[in-house]
Tab-separated table of C-alpha atoms in Angstrom:
chain	number	residue	atom	x	y	z
A	28	GLU	CA	19.749	-95.975	21.304
A	29	PRO	CA	17.672	-99.086	20.729
A	30	GLY	CA	19.081	-102.399	22.002
A	31	THR	CA	19.202	-104.767	25.060
A	32	TYR	CA	20.212	-103.268	28.385
A	33	SER	CA	21.157	-105.499	31.508
A	34	LEU	CA	20.819	-104.576	35.195
A	35	THR	CA	22.885	-106.598	37.768
A	36	VAL	CA	22.142	-106.317	41.522
A	37	THR	CA	24.710	-107.710	44.066
A	38	GLU	CA	24.297	-108.199	47.859
A	39	SER	CA	27.296	-109.066	50.094
A	40	GLY	CA	27.308	-110.171	53.734
A	41	GLY	CA	28.934	-112.710	56.078
A	42	GLY	CA	31.508	-113.432	53.517
A	43	VAL	CA	28.871	-114.391	51.042
A	44	SER	CA	28.034	-112.405	47.842
A	45	CYS	CA	24.851	-112.949	45.916
A	46	SER	CA	23.821	-111.291	42.622
A	47	ALA	CA	20.938	-111.301	40.208
A	48	THR	CA	20.695	-109.990	36.595
A	49	ALA	CA	17.714	-108.760	34.502
A	50	ASP	CA	17.627	-107.671	30.825
A	51	VAL	CA	15.425	-105.005	29.078
A	52	THR	CA	15.162	-104.448	25.358
A	53	VAL	CA	14.682	-100.890	23.852
A	54	ASP	CA	13.148	-101.041	20.422
A	55	TYR	CA	13.410	-98.239	17.700
A	56	PHE	CA	10.114	-96.978	16.342
A	57	GLY	CA	11.215	-93.878	14.271
A	58	ASP	CA	12.979	-90.400	14.406
A	59	PHE	CA	12.222	-87.546	16.838
A	60	PRO	CA	10.815	-84.605	14.790
A	61	VAL	CA	12.306	-81.061	14.696
A	62	ALA	CA	10.159	-77.864	14.680
A	63	ILE	CA	11.667	-74.612	13.302
A	64	THR	CA	9.373	-71.605	12.764
A	65	GLY	CA	11.841	-69.524	10.736
A	66	PRO	CA	12.220	-65.707	10.765
A	67	ALA	CA	9.367	-63.670	12.193
A	68	PRO	CA	7.647	-61.366	9.693
A	69	SER	CA	6.436	-57.867	10.685
A	70	LEU	CA	2.963	-56.649	9.788
A	71	THR	CA	2.684	-53.103	8.362
A	72	CYS	CA	0.132	-51.094	6.398
A	73	ALA	CA	2.269	-51.775	3.332
A	74	ASN	CA	2.539	-55.488	4.198
A	75	PRO	CA	-0.560	-56.458	6.166
A	76	ILE	CA	-0.029	-60.213	5.564
A	77	GLY	CA	2.858	-62.106	7.195
A	78	ILE	CA	4.178	-65.539	6.094
A	79	LEU	CA	4.877	-68.253	8.680
A	80	ASP	CA	7.379	-70.689	7.187
A	81	GLY	CA	8.230	-73.957	8.940
A	82	SER	CA	10.039	-75.435	5.912
A	83	ASN	CA	13.229	-76.009	7.914
A	84	SER	CA	11.359	-78.394	10.231
A	85	SER	CA	11.308	-82.202	9.832
A	86	PHE	CA	9.535	-83.415	6.740
A	87	GLY	CA	8.343	-86.721	5.360
A	88	ASN	CA	5.211	-88.751	4.880
A	89	GLU	CA	5.061	-89.516	8.579
A	90	ILE	CA	5.373	-85.793	9.534
A	91	THR	CA	2.378	-83.493	10.188
A	92	TYR	CA	2.277	-79.767	11.005
A	93	ASN	CA	-0.065	-77.605	13.011
A	94	TRP	CA	0.065	-73.830	13.496
A	95	SER	CA	-1.894	-72.164	16.303
A	96	GLY	CA	-2.160	-68.531	17.339
A	97	PRO	CA	-4.273	-65.539	18.407
A	98	GLY	CA	-7.989	-65.515	17.874
A	99	GLY	CA	-8.199	-69.283	17.505
A	100	PHE	CA	-5.931	-69.276	14.485
A	101	SER	CA	-5.071	-72.762	13.158
A	102	ALA	CA	-3.383	-74.092	10.021
A	103	ASP	CA	-2.054	-77.561	9.069
A	104	THR	CA	0.402	-76.573	6.337
A	105	VAL	CA	4.091	-76.059	6.786
A	106	VAL	CA	3.763	-72.564	5.257
A	107	THR	CA	0.787	-70.312	6.028
A	108	SER	CA	-0.156	-66.624	6.148
A	109	VAL	CA	-1.410	-64.508	9.054
A	110	SER	CA	-2.821	-60.975	9.435
A	111	GLN	CA	-2.827	-60.633	13.209
A	112	ALA	CA	0.065	-59.913	15.518
A	113	GLY	CA	0.814	-62.261	18.403
A	114	VAL	CA	2.583	-65.489	19.379
A	115	TYR	CA	2.245	-68.394	16.961
A	116	THR	CA	3.191	-72.032	17.801
A	117	LEU	CA	4.315	-74.667	15.286
A	118	THR	CA	3.772	-78.294	16.380
A	119	VAL	CA	5.548	-80.963	14.286
A	120	THR	CA	4.428	-84.581	14.841
A	121	ASN	CA	6.034	-87.880	13.754
A	122	THR	CA	2.988	-90.066	13.234
A	123	GLN	CA	5.035	-93.294	13.426
A	124	SER	CA	6.684	-92.603	16.728
A	125	GLY	CA	4.034	-90.279	18.112
A	126	CYS	CA	6.788	-87.859	19.023
A	127	THR	CA	6.236	-84.087	18.699
A	128	ALA	CA	8.316	-80.971	18.651
A	129	THR	CA	7.254	-77.303	19.010
A	130	ASP	CA	8.648	-73.866	18.244
A	131	VAL	CA	7.144	-70.410	18.703
A	132	VAL	CA	7.447	-67.135	16.798
A	133	LEU	CA	6.344	-63.622	17.768
A	134	ILE	CA	4.632	-61.614	15.011
A	135	GLU	CA	4.801	-57.857	15.648
A	136	ALA	CA	2.695	-55.202	13.925
A	137	ASP	CA	3.766	-51.665	12.962
A	138	LEU	CA	0.459	-50.016	12.046
A	139	ASP	CA	0.996	-46.551	13.574
A	140	THR	CA	-0.550	-43.728	11.540
A	141	PRO	CA	1.756	-40.735	10.935
A	142	LEU	CA	0.622	-37.569	12.694
A	143	VAL	CA	-0.023	-34.507	10.517
A	144	THR	CA	-1.347	-31.063	11.453
A	145	ALA	CA	-1.969	-28.642	8.578
A	146	SER	CA	-2.075	-24.868	9.113
A	147	SER	CA	-4.759	-22.744	7.464
A	148	ASP	CA	-4.102	-19.349	5.883
A	149	THR	CA	-6.060	-16.462	4.323
A	150	ILE	CA	-5.765	-14.813	0.915
A	151	THR	CA	-5.791	-11.001	1.262
A	152	CYS	CA	-5.037	-7.956	-0.873
A	153	ALA	CA	-1.623	-7.780	0.798
A	154	GLN	CA	-1.065	-11.548	0.459
A	155	PRO	CA	-2.568	-12.788	-2.823
A	156	GLU	CA	-1.302	-16.323	-2.192
A	157	ALA	CA	-2.020	-18.387	0.913
A	158	VAL	CA	0.697	-20.579	2.415
A	159	LEU	CA	-0.137	-24.270	2.811
A	160	SER	CA	2.051	-25.780	5.518
A	161	ALA	CA	1.952	-28.600	8.023
A	162	VAL	CA	3.806	-30.227	10.895
A	163	THR	CA	4.355	-34.022	10.793
A	164	ASP	CA	6.174	-36.583	12.877
A	165	SER	CA	9.186	-38.609	11.813
A	166	LEU	CA	7.010	-41.388	10.385
A	167	ALA	CA	5.884	-39.274	7.437
A	168	THR	CA	7.911	-39.740	4.261
A	169	GLY	CA	5.574	-38.801	1.411
A	170	PHE	CA	3.264	-35.777	0.975
A	171	LEU	CA	0.396	-34.957	-1.383
A	172	TRP	CA	-1.671	-31.748	-1.342
A	173	SER	CA	-4.946	-31.670	-3.269
A	174	GLY	CA	-7.511	-28.916	-3.620
A	175	PRO	CA	-9.796	-26.831	-5.862
A	176	GLN	CA	-9.321	-26.627	-9.619
A	177	GLY	CA	-7.192	-29.753	-9.686
A	178	PHE	CA	-4.554	-28.346	-7.355
A	179	SER	CA	-1.815	-30.855	-6.505
A	180	ASP	CA	1.648	-30.603	-4.972
A	181	THR	CA	4.047	-33.044	-3.330
A	182	ILE	CA	6.037	-30.709	-1.076
A	183	LEU	CA	5.181	-30.076	2.557
A	184	THR	CA	5.021	-26.252	2.276
A	185	THR	CA	3.493	-24.714	-0.845
A	186	GLN	CA	1.265	-21.827	-1.938
A	187	THR	CA	-2.093	-21.288	-3.632
A	188	ALA	CA	-4.083	-18.347	-4.952
A	189	VAL	CA	-7.415	-20.205	-4.983
A	190	PRO	CA	-9.622	-20.341	-1.868
A	191	GLY	CA	-11.315	-23.538	-0.764
A	192	GLU	CA	-10.725	-26.819	1.053
A	193	TYR	CA	-7.296	-28.422	0.843
A	194	ILE	CA	-6.319	-31.936	1.943
A	195	LEU	CA	-2.799	-32.996	2.876
A	196	GLU	CA	-2.193	-36.754	2.679
A	197	VAL	CA	1.009	-38.220	4.109
A	198	LEU	CA	2.449	-41.745	3.982
A	199	GLY	CA	4.532	-43.263	6.761
A	200	ALA	CA	7.543	-45.484	6.268
A	201	ASN	CA	5.309	-48.392	7.312
A	202	GLY	CA	2.891	-47.576	4.495
A	203	CYS	CA	0.225	-46.209	6.845
A	204	PRO	CA	-1.587	-43.069	5.608
A	205	GLY	CA	-2.438	-39.883	7.516
A	206	ALA	CA	-4.339	-36.776	6.461
A	207	ASP	CA	-5.566	-33.362	7.581
A	208	THR	CA	-7.916	-30.839	5.978
A	209	ILE	CA	-7.764	-27.031	6.074
A	210	LEU	CA	-9.819	-24.192	4.613
A	211	VAL	CA	-8.182	-21.325	2.735
A	212	ALA	CA	-10.389	-18.232	3.104
A	213	VAL	CA	-10.421	-14.895	1.265
A	214	ASP	CA	-10.441	-11.499	2.979
A	215	SER	CA	-10.849	-8.826	0.286
A	216	THR	CA	-13.074	-6.490	2.295
A	217	LEU	CA	-12.446	-2.829	1.494
A	218	PRO	CA	-12.068	-0.304	4.324
A	219	ASN	CA	-15.416	1.155	5.394
A	220	PHE	CA	-15.114	4.844	6.240
A	221	SER	CA	-16.707	8.259	5.810
A	222	LEU	CA	-15.216	11.746	5.434
A	223	THR	CA	-16.535	15.145	6.506
A	224	GLY	CA	-14.915	18.236	5.010
A	225	GLY	CA	-13.965	21.282	7.028
A	226	LEU	CA	-15.024	24.927	6.804
A	227	LEU	CA	-12.517	27.769	6.638
A	228	SER	CA	-13.748	31.220	7.733
A	229	CYS	CA	-12.500	34.482	9.190
A	230	LEU	CA	-13.119	32.950	12.624
A	231	GLY	CA	-10.915	29.956	11.859
A	232	GLN	CA	-8.229	29.941	9.207
A	233	SER	CA	-7.765	26.168	9.668
A	234	ASP	CA	-10.064	23.214	10.206
A	235	THR	CA	-9.857	19.447	10.598
A	236	ILE	CA	-11.192	16.896	8.130
A	237	THR	CA	-13.197	14.312	10.070
A	238	PHE	CA	-12.531	10.598	9.415
A	239	GLU	CA	-14.825	7.875	10.776
A	240	SER	CA	-14.287	4.160	10.152
A	241	GLU	CA	-16.146	0.971	11.030
A	242	SER	CA	-13.186	-1.283	10.194
A	243	ASP	CA	-9.553	-1.556	11.238
A	244	VAL	CA	-7.285	0.732	9.248
A	245	ASP	CA	-3.568	0.275	8.733
A	246	THR	CA	-2.389	3.436	6.921
A	247	PHE	CA	-3.684	6.803	5.684
A	248	TRP	CA	-2.421	8.975	2.866
A	249	TRP	CA	-3.888	12.395	2.070
A	250	ASN	CA	-3.312	14.578	-1.005
A	251	GLY	CA	-4.733	18.045	-1.526
A	252	PRO	CA	-4.289	21.576	-2.904
A	253	ASP	CA	-0.880	23.266	-3.039
A	254	GLY	CA	0.962	19.940	-2.721
A	255	PHE	CA	-0.673	19.061	0.585
A	256	SER	CA	0.044	15.567	1.963
A	257	SER	CA	-0.413	13.916	5.344
A	258	THR	CA	-0.483	10.502	7.013
A	259	ASP	CA	-2.764	11.606	9.858
A	260	SER	CA	-6.229	10.106	9.989
A	261	MET	CA	-7.797	13.541	10.552
A	262	PRO	CA	-5.426	16.205	9.158
A	263	GLU	CA	-5.655	19.922	9.830
A	264	VAL	CA	-5.933	21.978	6.623
A	265	THR	CA	-5.689	25.689	5.804
A	266	VAL	CA	-6.425	25.740	2.061
A	267	PRO	CA	-9.889	25.220	0.542
A	268	GLY	CA	-10.386	22.605	-2.167
A	269	TRP	CA	-10.749	18.878	-2.702
A	270	TYR	CA	-8.731	16.429	-0.579
A	271	LEU	CA	-8.175	12.782	-1.569
A	272	ALA	CA	-7.858	10.100	1.118
A	273	THR	CA	-6.183	6.777	0.322
A	274	VAL	CA	-6.949	4.304	3.115
A	275	THR	CA	-5.378	0.859	3.508
A	276	GLY	CA	-7.060	-1.781	5.682
A	277	GLN	CA	-5.335	-4.350	7.864
A	278	ASN	CA	-5.796	-6.869	5.015
A	279	GLY	CA	-3.944	-4.611	2.578
A	280	CYS	CA	-7.069	-3.632	0.616
A	281	VAL	CA	-7.113	0.009	-0.502
A	282	LEU	CA	-10.016	2.431	-0.985
A	283	THR	CA	-9.892	6.107	-1.958
A	284	ASP	CA	-12.464	8.842	-1.395
A	285	SER	CA	-12.477	12.617	-1.569
A	286	VAL	CA	-14.009	15.453	0.418
A	287	GLU	CA	-14.226	19.196	-0.138
A	288	VAL	CA	-13.029	21.836	2.303
A	289	VAL	CA	-15.064	25.004	1.755
A	290	ALA	CA	-13.896	28.560	2.417
A	291	ASP	CA	-16.384	31.162	3.695
A	292	THR	CA	-14.309	34.360	3.973
A	293	VAL	CA	-16.604	36.987	2.453
A	294	GLY	CA	-17.984	39.778	4.597
A	295	PRO	CA	-21.563	41.043	4.369
A	296	ASP	CA	-22.745	43.466	1.709
A	297	LEU	CA	-23.039	46.814	3.492
A	298	MET	CA	-24.625	50.211	2.872
A	299	ALA	CA	-24.418	53.277	5.172
A	300	GLN	CA	-26.828	56.214	5.243
A	301	GLY	CA	-25.632	59.681	6.350
A	302	SER	CA	-27.670	62.785	7.291
A	303	VAL	CA	-27.677	66.592	7.639
A	304	ILE	CA	-27.205	68.183	11.027
A	305	ASP	CA	-28.371	71.694	11.750
A	306	CYS	CA	-28.626	74.042	14.674
A	307	GLN	CA	-32.217	73.153	15.487
A	308	SER	CA	-31.853	69.347	15.356
A	309	GLY	CA	-28.779	69.104	17.565
A	310	SER	CA	-28.226	65.467	16.637
A	311	VAL	CA	-29.101	63.124	13.767
A	312	SER	CA	-29.182	59.373	13.161
A	313	VAL	CA	-26.781	57.543	10.855
A	314	SER	CA	-27.611	53.960	9.940
A	315	ALA	CA	-26.365	50.935	8.059
A	316	SER	CA	-28.149	48.072	6.319
A	317	SER	CA	-27.218	44.691	4.786
A	318	PRO	CA	-29.109	41.914	2.968
A	319	ASP	CA	-26.844	39.429	4.769
A	320	SER	CA	-26.789	38.222	8.338
A	321	VAL	CA	-24.850	40.569	10.633
A	322	VAL	CA	-23.919	39.842	14.238
A	323	SER	CA	-22.382	43.210	15.167
A	324	TRP	CA	-22.288	46.873	14.025
A	325	GLU	CA	-19.475	49.125	15.277
A	326	TRP	CA	-19.288	52.903	14.561
A	327	SER	CA	-16.482	55.463	14.798
A	328	GLY	CA	-16.360	59.110	13.840
A	329	PRO	CA	-15.239	62.706	14.551
A	330	GLY	CA	-14.133	63.715	18.031
A	331	GLY	CA	-13.379	60.097	19.006
A	332	PHE	CA	-17.008	59.073	18.528
A	333	ALA	CA	-17.702	55.326	19.088
A	334	GLY	CA	-21.009	53.493	19.099
A	335	SER	CA	-22.636	50.171	18.313
A	336	GLY	CA	-25.882	49.157	16.676
A	337	GLN	CA	-27.384	49.299	13.242
A	338	ALA	CA	-28.213	53.011	13.809
A	339	VAL	CA	-26.540	55.583	16.111
A	340	GLN	CA	-27.203	59.208	17.091
A	341	VAL	CA	-24.419	61.731	16.324
A	342	SER	CA	-24.136	65.431	17.104
A	343	GLN	CA	-21.181	66.428	14.912
A	344	SER	CA	-20.817	66.671	11.204
A	345	GLY	CA	-18.143	64.622	9.468
A	346	ILE	CA	-17.490	61.133	8.143
A	347	TYR	CA	-18.614	58.152	10.230
A	348	THR	CA	-17.358	54.621	9.589
A	349	VAL	CA	-19.419	51.518	10.349
A	350	ILE	CA	-17.947	47.974	10.447
A	351	ALA	CA	-20.437	45.089	10.102
A	352	THR	CA	-19.368	41.554	11.070
A	353	SER	CA	-21.113	38.427	9.727
A	354	PRO	CA	-21.431	35.071	11.569
A	355	ASN	CA	-18.323	33.765	9.764
A	356	GLY	CA	-16.257	36.485	11.491
A	357	CYS	CA	-15.651	38.428	8.287
A	358	ALA	CA	-16.197	42.207	8.360
A	359	THR	CA	-17.101	44.911	5.844
A	360	ALA	CA	-16.723	48.697	6.333
A	361	ALA	CA	-18.817	51.533	4.916
A	362	GLN	CA	-18.938	55.290	5.478
A	363	ALA	CA	-21.784	57.696	6.172
A	364	THR	CA	-21.350	61.469	5.876
A	365	VAL	CA	-23.064	63.914	8.203
A	366	THR	CA	-23.084	67.359	6.584
A	367	PRO	CA	-23.827	70.663	8.353
A	368	GLY	CA	-27.093	72.443	7.573
A	369	GLY	CA	-27.185	75.861	5.872
A	370	ASP	CA	-27.955	77.701	9.155
A	371	LEU	CA	-24.638	76.772	10.732
A	372	PRO	CA	-21.805	79.308	10.466
A	373	ASP	CA	-18.735	78.445	8.444
A	374	LEU	CA	-15.528	77.798	10.348
A	375	GLU	CA	-11.903	77.215	9.464
A	376	ALA	CA	-9.143	76.993	12.075
A	377	ILE	CA	-5.380	76.778	11.710
A	378	GLY	CA	-3.027	75.509	14.420
A	379	GLY	CA	0.751	75.641	14.701
A	380	LEU	CA	3.938	74.047	16.031
A	381	LEU	CA	5.903	75.155	19.095
A	382	THR	CA	9.692	74.713	18.839
A	383	CYS	CA	12.811	75.905	20.612
A	384	VAL	CA	13.038	78.663	18.012
A	385	ASP	CA	9.323	79.514	17.851
A	386	SER	CA	8.050	79.558	21.412
A	387	VAL	CA	4.851	81.361	20.378
A	388	VAL	CA	2.292	80.073	17.870
A	389	THR	CA	-0.630	82.035	16.388
A	390	LEU	CA	-3.968	80.199	16.121
A	391	SER	CA	-6.306	81.628	13.477
A	392	ALA	CA	-10.037	81.137	12.946
A	393	GLN	CA	-12.139	82.403	9.997
A	394	SER	CA	-15.901	82.657	9.399
A	395	GLN	CA	-18.417	84.900	7.722
A	396	ALA	CA	-19.415	88.349	8.949
A	397	GLY	CA	-21.669	88.705	11.952
A	398	VAL	CA	-20.188	85.643	13.673
A	399	SER	CA	-18.336	85.684	17.016
A	400	VAL	CA	-15.587	83.304	18.110
A	401	LEU	CA	-14.423	81.917	21.440
A	402	TRP	CA	-11.187	79.955	21.864
A	403	SER	CA	-10.608	77.535	24.764
A	404	GLY	CA	-7.559	75.459	25.605
A	405	PRO	CA	-5.093	74.107	28.193
A	406	GLY	CA	-4.803	75.734	31.606
A	407	GLY	CA	-8.207	77.437	31.290
A	408	PHE	CA	-7.106	79.352	28.196
A	409	SER	CA	-9.915	81.458	26.699
A	410	SER	CA	-10.029	84.235	24.100
A	411	PRO	CA	-12.724	85.907	21.936
A	412	LEU	CA	-10.145	86.957	19.323
A	413	TRP	CA	-9.999	85.401	15.872
A	414	ASP	CA	-6.188	85.265	16.018
A	415	VAL	CA	-4.582	84.322	19.323
A	416	GLU	CA	-1.036	83.654	20.390
A	417	VAL	CA	-0.365	80.619	22.597
A	418	THR	CA	2.756	79.296	24.296
A	419	VAL	CA	1.390	76.063	25.777
A	420	PRO	CA	1.046	72.947	23.594
A	421	GLY	CA	-2.270	71.075	23.575
A	422	SER	CA	-5.690	70.956	21.930
A	423	TYR	CA	-7.450	74.268	21.343
A	424	THR	CA	-11.096	74.546	20.287
A	425	ALA	CA	-12.625	77.420	18.361
A	426	VAL	CA	-16.405	77.830	18.727
A	427	VAL	CA	-18.190	80.290	16.426
A	428	THR	CA	-21.695	81.551	17.068
A	429	GLY	CA	-23.881	82.928	14.302
A	430	ALA	CA	-26.556	85.595	14.458
A	431	ASN	CA	-29.165	82.781	14.830
A	432	ASP	CA	-27.211	81.467	17.835
A	433	CYS	CA	-26.171	78.331	15.936
A	434	GLN	CA	-22.698	77.238	16.800
A	435	ARG	CA	-19.941	75.308	15.135
A	436	ASP	CA	-16.626	74.168	16.543
A	437	VAL	CA	-13.255	72.990	15.303
A	438	THR	CA	-10.471	71.556	17.428
């Protein structure tokens, strides 16, 4: 406090006490100032300007103010605005007394941008709408999708049927924006494949339809004659006709195509030519012909005759059968007749049946006059009689010889 203050000094010794007094006067030249910075504002993207308010500090005509802070900041008003975080100092001065007071305030900034990661998607035949989605941090509070044809939506996960570039904008609680961009593509490519039909023939009653593809395939579905259906890529078929393939790609796009399975099961056209055999010739040729391709000719005839080739030599009269086989494995049969010439003797022979009741059988041969006969059979049997009795079963042959020495036989 102002006023006069006295100081007394006393010295004692030898029974004597001495003292001295001095006075000092303290004068009053004005109040001590008070500096109060007030509450500290926080800088955000929504509020980028903070207010420094020293209004609760000393005031009066003799009071001055000075703010100082980061980046050389300075202001001489009791209230000022700042846009930079840091420590700010308020100095309040009483110009009469020269006394000062200070206070500091820390300005913090919350300018963090919210993180956002959008996920792209593809429009396909199986998925006609793409999903727009994203992952954000806890700072994000508002969402806005924008895209082609005026697309707009305010939810985090949405859908679109239009390809193109989409932007997701988010807003943090501090007012700071974030964004990410994705591209929605379209995959409407049809499956690329080719089909090869099969061939049914006498060599193979079934065949496989060949499927070749240059793209990934998800499913197959076949339809065909007689209610045929299959989910195999290359089905085995047994019926000729048209087969329809429905093929679905990995993207859900579907393409159909058809292929024909042909049947070749007709044998060759065939003609056989017989001949006349007589005593002088001994043997004759029988032949077959066809306008079609033939890979084999097989003959059979009287007396167990067997031969191969387009033409064969035979030495007995009778009916000969030829079977011609074409490259497709199909066969056709025809017959050629070899007839005896007029110089051969006639001959008819009748056999019989041995039983427990009839232990003897009579074999009879007949021909024209002037012809001789000779029977032969099992166990060296031989007889020149036209009618002979036999008791042993087996094959017996009658050979007749005419006056011209031509022979004919029947077994």
